[in-house]
Short mmCIF file of C-alpha atoms in Angstrom, two decimals:
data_model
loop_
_atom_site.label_atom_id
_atom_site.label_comp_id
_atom_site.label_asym_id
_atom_site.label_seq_id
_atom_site.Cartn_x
_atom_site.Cartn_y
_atom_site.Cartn_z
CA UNK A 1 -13.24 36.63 149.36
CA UNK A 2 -11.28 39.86 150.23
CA UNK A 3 -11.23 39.81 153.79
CA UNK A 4 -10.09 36.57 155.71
CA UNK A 5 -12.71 34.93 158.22
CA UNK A 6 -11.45 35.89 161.56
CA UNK A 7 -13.26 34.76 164.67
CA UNK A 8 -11.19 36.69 167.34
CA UNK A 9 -9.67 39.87 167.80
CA UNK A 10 -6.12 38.38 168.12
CA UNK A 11 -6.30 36.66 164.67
CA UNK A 12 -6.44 39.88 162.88
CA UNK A 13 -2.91 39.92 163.29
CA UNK A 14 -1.81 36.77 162.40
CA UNK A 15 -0.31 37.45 159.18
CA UNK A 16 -0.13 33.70 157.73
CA UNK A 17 -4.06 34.11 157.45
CA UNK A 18 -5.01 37.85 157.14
CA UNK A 19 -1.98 38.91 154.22
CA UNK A 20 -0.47 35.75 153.25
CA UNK A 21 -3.34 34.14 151.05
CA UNK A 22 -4.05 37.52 149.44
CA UNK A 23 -0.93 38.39 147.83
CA UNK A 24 -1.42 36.17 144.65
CA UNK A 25 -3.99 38.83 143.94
CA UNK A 26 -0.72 41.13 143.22
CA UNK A 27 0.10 38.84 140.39
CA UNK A 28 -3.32 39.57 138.39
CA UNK A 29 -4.56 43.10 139.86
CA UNK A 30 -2.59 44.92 136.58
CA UNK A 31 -4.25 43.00 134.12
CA UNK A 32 -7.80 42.95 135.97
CA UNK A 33 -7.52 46.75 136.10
CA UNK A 34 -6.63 47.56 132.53
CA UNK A 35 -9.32 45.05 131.70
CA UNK A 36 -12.11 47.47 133.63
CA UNK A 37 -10.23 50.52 133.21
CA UNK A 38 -13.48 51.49 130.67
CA UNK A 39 -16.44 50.44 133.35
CA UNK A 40 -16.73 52.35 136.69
CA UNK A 41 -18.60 49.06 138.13
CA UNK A 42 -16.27 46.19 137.10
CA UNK A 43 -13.54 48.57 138.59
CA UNK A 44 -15.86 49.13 141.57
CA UNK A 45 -16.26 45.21 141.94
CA UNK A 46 -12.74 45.04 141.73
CA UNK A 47 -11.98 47.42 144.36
CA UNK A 48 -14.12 45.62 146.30
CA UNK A 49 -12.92 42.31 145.88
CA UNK A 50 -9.43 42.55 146.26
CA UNK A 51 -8.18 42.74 149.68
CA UNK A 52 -7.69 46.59 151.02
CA UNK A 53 -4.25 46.04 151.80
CA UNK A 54 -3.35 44.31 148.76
CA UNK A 55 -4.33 47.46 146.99
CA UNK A 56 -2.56 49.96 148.75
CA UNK A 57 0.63 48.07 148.58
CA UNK A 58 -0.37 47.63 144.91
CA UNK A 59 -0.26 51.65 144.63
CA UNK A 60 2.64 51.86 146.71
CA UNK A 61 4.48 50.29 144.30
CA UNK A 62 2.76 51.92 141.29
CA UNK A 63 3.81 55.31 142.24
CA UNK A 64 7.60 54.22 142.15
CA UNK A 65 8.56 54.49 138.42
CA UNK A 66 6.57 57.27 138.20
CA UNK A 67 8.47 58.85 140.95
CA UNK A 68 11.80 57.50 140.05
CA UNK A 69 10.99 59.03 135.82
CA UNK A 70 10.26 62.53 137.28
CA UNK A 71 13.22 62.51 139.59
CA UNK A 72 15.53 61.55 136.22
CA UNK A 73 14.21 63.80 134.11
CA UNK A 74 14.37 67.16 136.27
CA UNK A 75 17.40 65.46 138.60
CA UNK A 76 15.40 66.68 141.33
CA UNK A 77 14.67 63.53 143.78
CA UNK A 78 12.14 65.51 146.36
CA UNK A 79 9.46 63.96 144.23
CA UNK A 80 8.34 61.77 147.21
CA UNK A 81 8.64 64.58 149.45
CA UNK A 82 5.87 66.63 147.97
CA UNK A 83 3.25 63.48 148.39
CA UNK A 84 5.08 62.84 151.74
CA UNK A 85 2.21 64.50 154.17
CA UNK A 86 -0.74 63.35 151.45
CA UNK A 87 0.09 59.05 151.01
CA UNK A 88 -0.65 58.01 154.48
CA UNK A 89 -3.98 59.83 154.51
CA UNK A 90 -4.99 58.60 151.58
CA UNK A 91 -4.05 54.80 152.70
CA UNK A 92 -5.81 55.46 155.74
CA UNK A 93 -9.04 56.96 154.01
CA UNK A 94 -8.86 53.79 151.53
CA UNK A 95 -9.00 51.51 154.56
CA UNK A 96 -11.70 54.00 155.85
CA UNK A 97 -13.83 53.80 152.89
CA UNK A 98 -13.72 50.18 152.20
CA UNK A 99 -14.54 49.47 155.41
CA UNK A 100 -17.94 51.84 154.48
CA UNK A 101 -18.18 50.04 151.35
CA UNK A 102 -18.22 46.63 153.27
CA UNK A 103 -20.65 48.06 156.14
CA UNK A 104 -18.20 47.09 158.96
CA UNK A 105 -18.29 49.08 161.68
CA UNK A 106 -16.46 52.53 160.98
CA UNK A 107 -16.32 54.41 164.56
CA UNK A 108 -13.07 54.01 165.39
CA UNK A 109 -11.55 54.18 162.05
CA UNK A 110 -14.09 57.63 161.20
CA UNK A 111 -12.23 59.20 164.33
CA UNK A 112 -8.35 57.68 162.56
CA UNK A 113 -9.70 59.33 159.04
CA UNK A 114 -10.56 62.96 160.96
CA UNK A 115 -6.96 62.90 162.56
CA UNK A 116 -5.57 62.13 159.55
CA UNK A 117 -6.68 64.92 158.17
CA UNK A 118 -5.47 67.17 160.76
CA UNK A 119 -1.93 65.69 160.42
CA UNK A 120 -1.98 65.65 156.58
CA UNK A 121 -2.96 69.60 156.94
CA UNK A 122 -0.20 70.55 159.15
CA UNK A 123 2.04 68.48 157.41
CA UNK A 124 1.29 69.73 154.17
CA UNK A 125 0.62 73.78 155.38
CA UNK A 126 4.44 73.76 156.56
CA UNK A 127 6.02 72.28 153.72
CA UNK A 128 4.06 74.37 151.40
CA UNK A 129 5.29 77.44 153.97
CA UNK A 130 8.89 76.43 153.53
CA UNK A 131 8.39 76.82 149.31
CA UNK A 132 8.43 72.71 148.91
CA UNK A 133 6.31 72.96 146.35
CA UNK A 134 7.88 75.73 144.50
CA UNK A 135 9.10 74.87 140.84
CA UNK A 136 12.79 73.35 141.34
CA UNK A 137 12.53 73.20 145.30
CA UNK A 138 14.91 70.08 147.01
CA UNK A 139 15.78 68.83 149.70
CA UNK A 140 19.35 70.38 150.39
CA UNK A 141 20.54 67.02 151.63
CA UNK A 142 19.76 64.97 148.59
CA UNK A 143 21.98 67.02 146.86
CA UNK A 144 24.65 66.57 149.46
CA UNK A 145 24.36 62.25 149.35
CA UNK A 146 24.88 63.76 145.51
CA UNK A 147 28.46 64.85 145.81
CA UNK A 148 29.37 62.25 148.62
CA UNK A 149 28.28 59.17 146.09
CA UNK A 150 30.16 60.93 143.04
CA UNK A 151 28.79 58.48 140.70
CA UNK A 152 26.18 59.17 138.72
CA UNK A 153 25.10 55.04 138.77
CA UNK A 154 25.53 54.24 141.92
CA UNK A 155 23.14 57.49 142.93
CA UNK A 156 20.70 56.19 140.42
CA UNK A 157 20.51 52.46 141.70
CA UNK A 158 19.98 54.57 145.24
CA UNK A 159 17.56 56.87 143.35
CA UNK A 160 15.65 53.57 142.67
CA UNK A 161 16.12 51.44 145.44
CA UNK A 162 15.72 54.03 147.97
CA UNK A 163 14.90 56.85 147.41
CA UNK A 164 11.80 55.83 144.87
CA UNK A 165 11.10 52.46 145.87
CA UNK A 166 11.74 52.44 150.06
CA UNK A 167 10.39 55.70 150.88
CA UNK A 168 7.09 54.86 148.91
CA UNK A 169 6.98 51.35 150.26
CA UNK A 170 7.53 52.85 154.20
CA UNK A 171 4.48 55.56 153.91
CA UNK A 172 2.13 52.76 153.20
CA UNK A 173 3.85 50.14 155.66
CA UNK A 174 3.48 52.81 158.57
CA UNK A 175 -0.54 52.55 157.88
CA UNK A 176 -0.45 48.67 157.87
CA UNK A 177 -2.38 49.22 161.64
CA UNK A 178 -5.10 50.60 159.96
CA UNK A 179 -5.66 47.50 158.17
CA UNK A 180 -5.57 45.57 161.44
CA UNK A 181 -8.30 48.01 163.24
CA UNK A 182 -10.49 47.39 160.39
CA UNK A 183 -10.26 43.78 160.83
CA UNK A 184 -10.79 44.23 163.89
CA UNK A 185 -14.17 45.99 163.87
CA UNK A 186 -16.60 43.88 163.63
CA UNK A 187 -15.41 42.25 166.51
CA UNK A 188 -14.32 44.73 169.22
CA UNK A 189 -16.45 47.61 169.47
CA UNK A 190 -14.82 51.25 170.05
CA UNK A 191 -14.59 51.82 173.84
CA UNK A 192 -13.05 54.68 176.12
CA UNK A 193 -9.76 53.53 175.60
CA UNK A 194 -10.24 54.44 171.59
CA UNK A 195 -11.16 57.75 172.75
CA UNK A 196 -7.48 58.17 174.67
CA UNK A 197 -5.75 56.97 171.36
CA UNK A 198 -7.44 59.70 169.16
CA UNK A 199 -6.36 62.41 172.06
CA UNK A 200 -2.96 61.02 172.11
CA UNK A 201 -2.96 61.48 168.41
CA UNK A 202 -4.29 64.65 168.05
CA UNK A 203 -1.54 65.62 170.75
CA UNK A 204 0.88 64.77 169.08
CA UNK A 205 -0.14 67.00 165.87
CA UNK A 206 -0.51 69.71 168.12
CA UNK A 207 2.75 69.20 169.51
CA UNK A 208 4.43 68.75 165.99
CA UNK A 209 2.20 72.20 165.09
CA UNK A 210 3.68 74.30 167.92
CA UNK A 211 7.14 72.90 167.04
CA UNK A 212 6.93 73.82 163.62
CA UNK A 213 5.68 76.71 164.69
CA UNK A 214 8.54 78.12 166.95
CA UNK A 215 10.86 77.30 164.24
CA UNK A 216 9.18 79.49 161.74
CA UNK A 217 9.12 82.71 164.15
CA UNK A 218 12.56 82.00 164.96
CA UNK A 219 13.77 81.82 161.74
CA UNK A 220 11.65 84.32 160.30
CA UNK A 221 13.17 86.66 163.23
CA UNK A 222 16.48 85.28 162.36
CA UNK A 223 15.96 86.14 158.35
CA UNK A 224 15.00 89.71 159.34
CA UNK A 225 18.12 90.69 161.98
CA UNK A 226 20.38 89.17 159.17
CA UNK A 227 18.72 91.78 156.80
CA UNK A 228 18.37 94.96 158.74
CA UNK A 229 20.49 94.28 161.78
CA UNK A 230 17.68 94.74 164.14
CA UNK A 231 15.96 92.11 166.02
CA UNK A 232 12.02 92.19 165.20
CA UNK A 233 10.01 94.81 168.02
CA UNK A 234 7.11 91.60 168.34
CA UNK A 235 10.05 88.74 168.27
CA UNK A 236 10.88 86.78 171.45
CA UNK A 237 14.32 86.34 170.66
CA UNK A 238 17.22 88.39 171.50
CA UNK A 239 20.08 89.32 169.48
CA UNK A 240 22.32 86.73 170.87
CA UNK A 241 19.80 84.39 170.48
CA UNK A 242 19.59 85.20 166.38
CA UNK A 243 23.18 85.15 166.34
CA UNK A 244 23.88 81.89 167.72
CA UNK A 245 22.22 80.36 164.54
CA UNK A 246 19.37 77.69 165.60
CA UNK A 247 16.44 77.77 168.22
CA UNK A 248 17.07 76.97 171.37
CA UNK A 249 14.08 78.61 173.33
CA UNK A 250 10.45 76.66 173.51
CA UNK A 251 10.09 72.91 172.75
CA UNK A 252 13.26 73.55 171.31
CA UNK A 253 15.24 73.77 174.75
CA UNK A 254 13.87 70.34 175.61
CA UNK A 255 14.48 68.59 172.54
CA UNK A 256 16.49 69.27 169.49
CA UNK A 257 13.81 67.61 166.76
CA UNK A 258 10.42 68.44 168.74
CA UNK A 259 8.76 68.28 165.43
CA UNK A 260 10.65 65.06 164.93
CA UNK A 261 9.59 63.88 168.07
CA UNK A 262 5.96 64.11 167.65
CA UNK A 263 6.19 62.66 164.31
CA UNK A 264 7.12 59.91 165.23
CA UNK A 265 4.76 59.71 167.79
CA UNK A 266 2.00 59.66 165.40
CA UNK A 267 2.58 56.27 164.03
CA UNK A 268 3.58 54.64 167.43
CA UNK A 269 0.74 55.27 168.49
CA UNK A 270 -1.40 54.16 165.46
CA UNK A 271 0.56 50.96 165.85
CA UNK A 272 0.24 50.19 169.69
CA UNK A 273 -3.68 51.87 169.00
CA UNK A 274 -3.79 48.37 166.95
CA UNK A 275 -2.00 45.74 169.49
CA UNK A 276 -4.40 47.42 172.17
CA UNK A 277 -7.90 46.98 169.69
CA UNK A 278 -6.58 43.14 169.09
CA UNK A 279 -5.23 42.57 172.71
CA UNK A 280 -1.68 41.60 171.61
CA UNK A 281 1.70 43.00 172.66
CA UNK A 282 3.25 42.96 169.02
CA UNK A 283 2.55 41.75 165.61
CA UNK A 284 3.79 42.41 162.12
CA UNK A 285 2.34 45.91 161.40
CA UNK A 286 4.44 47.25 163.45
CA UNK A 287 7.44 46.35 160.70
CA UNK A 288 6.25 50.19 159.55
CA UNK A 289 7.12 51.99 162.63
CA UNK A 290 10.05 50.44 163.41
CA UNK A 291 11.19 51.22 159.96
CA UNK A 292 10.05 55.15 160.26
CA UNK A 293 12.09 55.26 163.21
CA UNK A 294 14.78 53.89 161.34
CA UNK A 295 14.48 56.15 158.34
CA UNK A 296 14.40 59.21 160.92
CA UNK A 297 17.18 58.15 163.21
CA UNK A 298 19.53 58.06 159.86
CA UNK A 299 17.81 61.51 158.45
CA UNK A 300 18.59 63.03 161.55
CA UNK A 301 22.06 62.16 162.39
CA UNK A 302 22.99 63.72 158.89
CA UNK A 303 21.04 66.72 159.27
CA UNK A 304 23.26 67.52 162.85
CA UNK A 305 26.16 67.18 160.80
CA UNK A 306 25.51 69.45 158.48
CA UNK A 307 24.47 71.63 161.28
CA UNK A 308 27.16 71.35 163.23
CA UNK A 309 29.31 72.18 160.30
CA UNK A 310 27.32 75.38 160.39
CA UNK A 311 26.97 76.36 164.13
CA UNK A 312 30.00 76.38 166.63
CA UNK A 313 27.70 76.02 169.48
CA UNK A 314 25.82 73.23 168.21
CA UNK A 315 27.88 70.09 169.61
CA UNK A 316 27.34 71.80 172.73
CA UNK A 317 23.64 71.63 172.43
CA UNK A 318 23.99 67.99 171.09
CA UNK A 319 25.60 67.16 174.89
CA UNK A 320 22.98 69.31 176.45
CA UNK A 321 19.83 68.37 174.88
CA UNK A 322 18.32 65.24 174.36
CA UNK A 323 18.02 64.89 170.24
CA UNK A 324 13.85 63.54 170.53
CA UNK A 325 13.29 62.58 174.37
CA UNK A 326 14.17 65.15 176.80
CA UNK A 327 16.82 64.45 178.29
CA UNK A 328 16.09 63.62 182.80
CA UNK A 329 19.40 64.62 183.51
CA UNK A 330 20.59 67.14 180.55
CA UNK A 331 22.10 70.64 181.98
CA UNK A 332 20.28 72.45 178.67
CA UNK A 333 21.67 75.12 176.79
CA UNK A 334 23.48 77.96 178.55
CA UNK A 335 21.40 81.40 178.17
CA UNK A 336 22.51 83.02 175.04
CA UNK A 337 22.06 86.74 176.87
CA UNK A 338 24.47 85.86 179.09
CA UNK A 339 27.24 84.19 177.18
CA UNK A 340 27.06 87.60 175.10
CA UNK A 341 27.28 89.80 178.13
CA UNK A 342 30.03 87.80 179.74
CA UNK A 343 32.25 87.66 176.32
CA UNK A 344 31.51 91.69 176.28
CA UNK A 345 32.92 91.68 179.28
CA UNK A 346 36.18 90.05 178.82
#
């Protein structure tokens, strides 16, 4: 049987009976596979009798030496970035579709497949924007851990561990909810509440959207005055603004990583979406958030110190503005207009 017998909604997330029995299926899955890799029904059958979250962790972890072999051969390690905004989508669609296959309920996980969509799109639409999926595009930090590590073995045991293996193993932990709101179906119908998570959700992409968004006219303007010394007629940044090097205007002026913010956000939610669907106030699908907020804490505090290599007034802004939440009690940034008029003036 691929699914455990669960007779309430808070034993979906006991993990001793809903993961733990299942993962001997990881030993024979390769084998099982290669076996039907020739028959579209024994593979079908397969699909459908090996617990849903057994496969996705078993693709998880087939994408790493695949990932880890291109990275090596073109020493370019943004390999997991380019299938960053499509893996959790695809997990989630997996659990969406199986749950079809099985003829559980689907409401509630139909509405998590639509937003996933819309956050795989935006996702996806600004990286492709930015020229991630150009030919030799890379993260600019990866090559930066480069020259700090100065060894070439040490960066590849990070290249694997890390970099390959972690990152692939986090975008399908941080859908391990999903798994728990389709064991859930059958036995707690989608109310009003379900409604507020997929609003919440769908907030939160818009937020991330209209983050994303201000950055890209600001550094679009910024791009442009650096070219022709003019600021842009249509931009709504002034000179001084351009010159001091990073938005500060929008979303921005509240938070330092808007974007960051929201992203977050997303899989929060999706996680507390599950405690509230199996009335509990944790359980172990959470592990994936927690470790996404991790991974973007770390991400984060190197990125500001690159920046504030960059930028003079940037450790000002760091003291001003809260880095995700707004900060209750920060004074903001100091209007960029003025600080030019007043140093004009002295």
């Amino acid at each position: 049987m691929a699914l455990p017998l669960v007779k309430s909604a808070a034993a979906c997330t006991d993990f001793s009976r809903t993961v733990q029995p299942y993962i001997s299926q990881l030993n024979h899955l390769p084998q099982h596979i290669y076996q039907s890799a020739t028959d579209m029904h024994a593979l079908s059958e397969l699909y459908l009798n090996t617990n849903p979250l057994i496969s996705a962790f078993a693709f998880s972890l087939a994408l790493v030496p695949i990932v880890l072999i291109i990275s090596e051969i073109n020493k370019n390690y943004s390999q997991i970035d380019r299938v960053w905004s499509l893996l959790p989508t695809l997990y989630n669609l997996h659990y969406v579709a199986y749950a079809h296959a099985k003829g559980l309920p689907t409401q509630r996980l139909d509405s998590l497949a639509i937003i996933s969509i819309v956050w795989s799109t935006r996702l996806t639409y600004n990286y492709w924007r930015k020229g991630g999926y150009q030919v030799g595009s890379e993260d600019y930090r990866w090559q930066i851990v480069k020259d700090y590590v100065n060894n070439p073995v040490v960066f590849f045991l990070f290249n694997v561990a890390f970099i390959s293996l972690a990152q692939s193993l986090l975008l399908f932990s941080v859908t391990m909810p999903t798994y728990v709101l389709l064991l859930a179906a059958p036995i707690t119908k989608a109310q009003a509440p379900d409604i507020v998570f997929t609003q919440v959700l769908l907030g939160c992409v818009f937020f991330a959207y209209t983050a994303d968004q201000q950055q890209w006219d600001f550094h679009a303007a910024k791009h442009s005055y650096q070219q022709n010394a003019k600021v842009p007629p249509a931009s709504r940044y002034s000179a001084a603004d351009l010159d001091r090097g990073f938005n500060t205007r929008g979303l921005w002026s509240l938070s330092r990583h808007p974007n960051f913010l929201a992203e977050q956000s997303v899989w929060v939610t999706l996680y507390i979406w599950s405690c509230w669907a199996t009335g509990t106030n944790y359980h172990w699908a959470g592990l994936g958030a927690a470790a996404y907020l991790c991974l973007f804490q770390a991400s984060t505090w190197l990125t500001e110190l690159i920046t504030a290599g960059k930028y003079p007034e940037y450790k000002l802004y760091q003291k001003r503005v809260g880095k995700f939440v707004p900060s209750l009690w920060g004074e903001g940034m100091p209007d960029a207009n003025a600080n030019a008029a007043a140093k004009k003036e002295k």
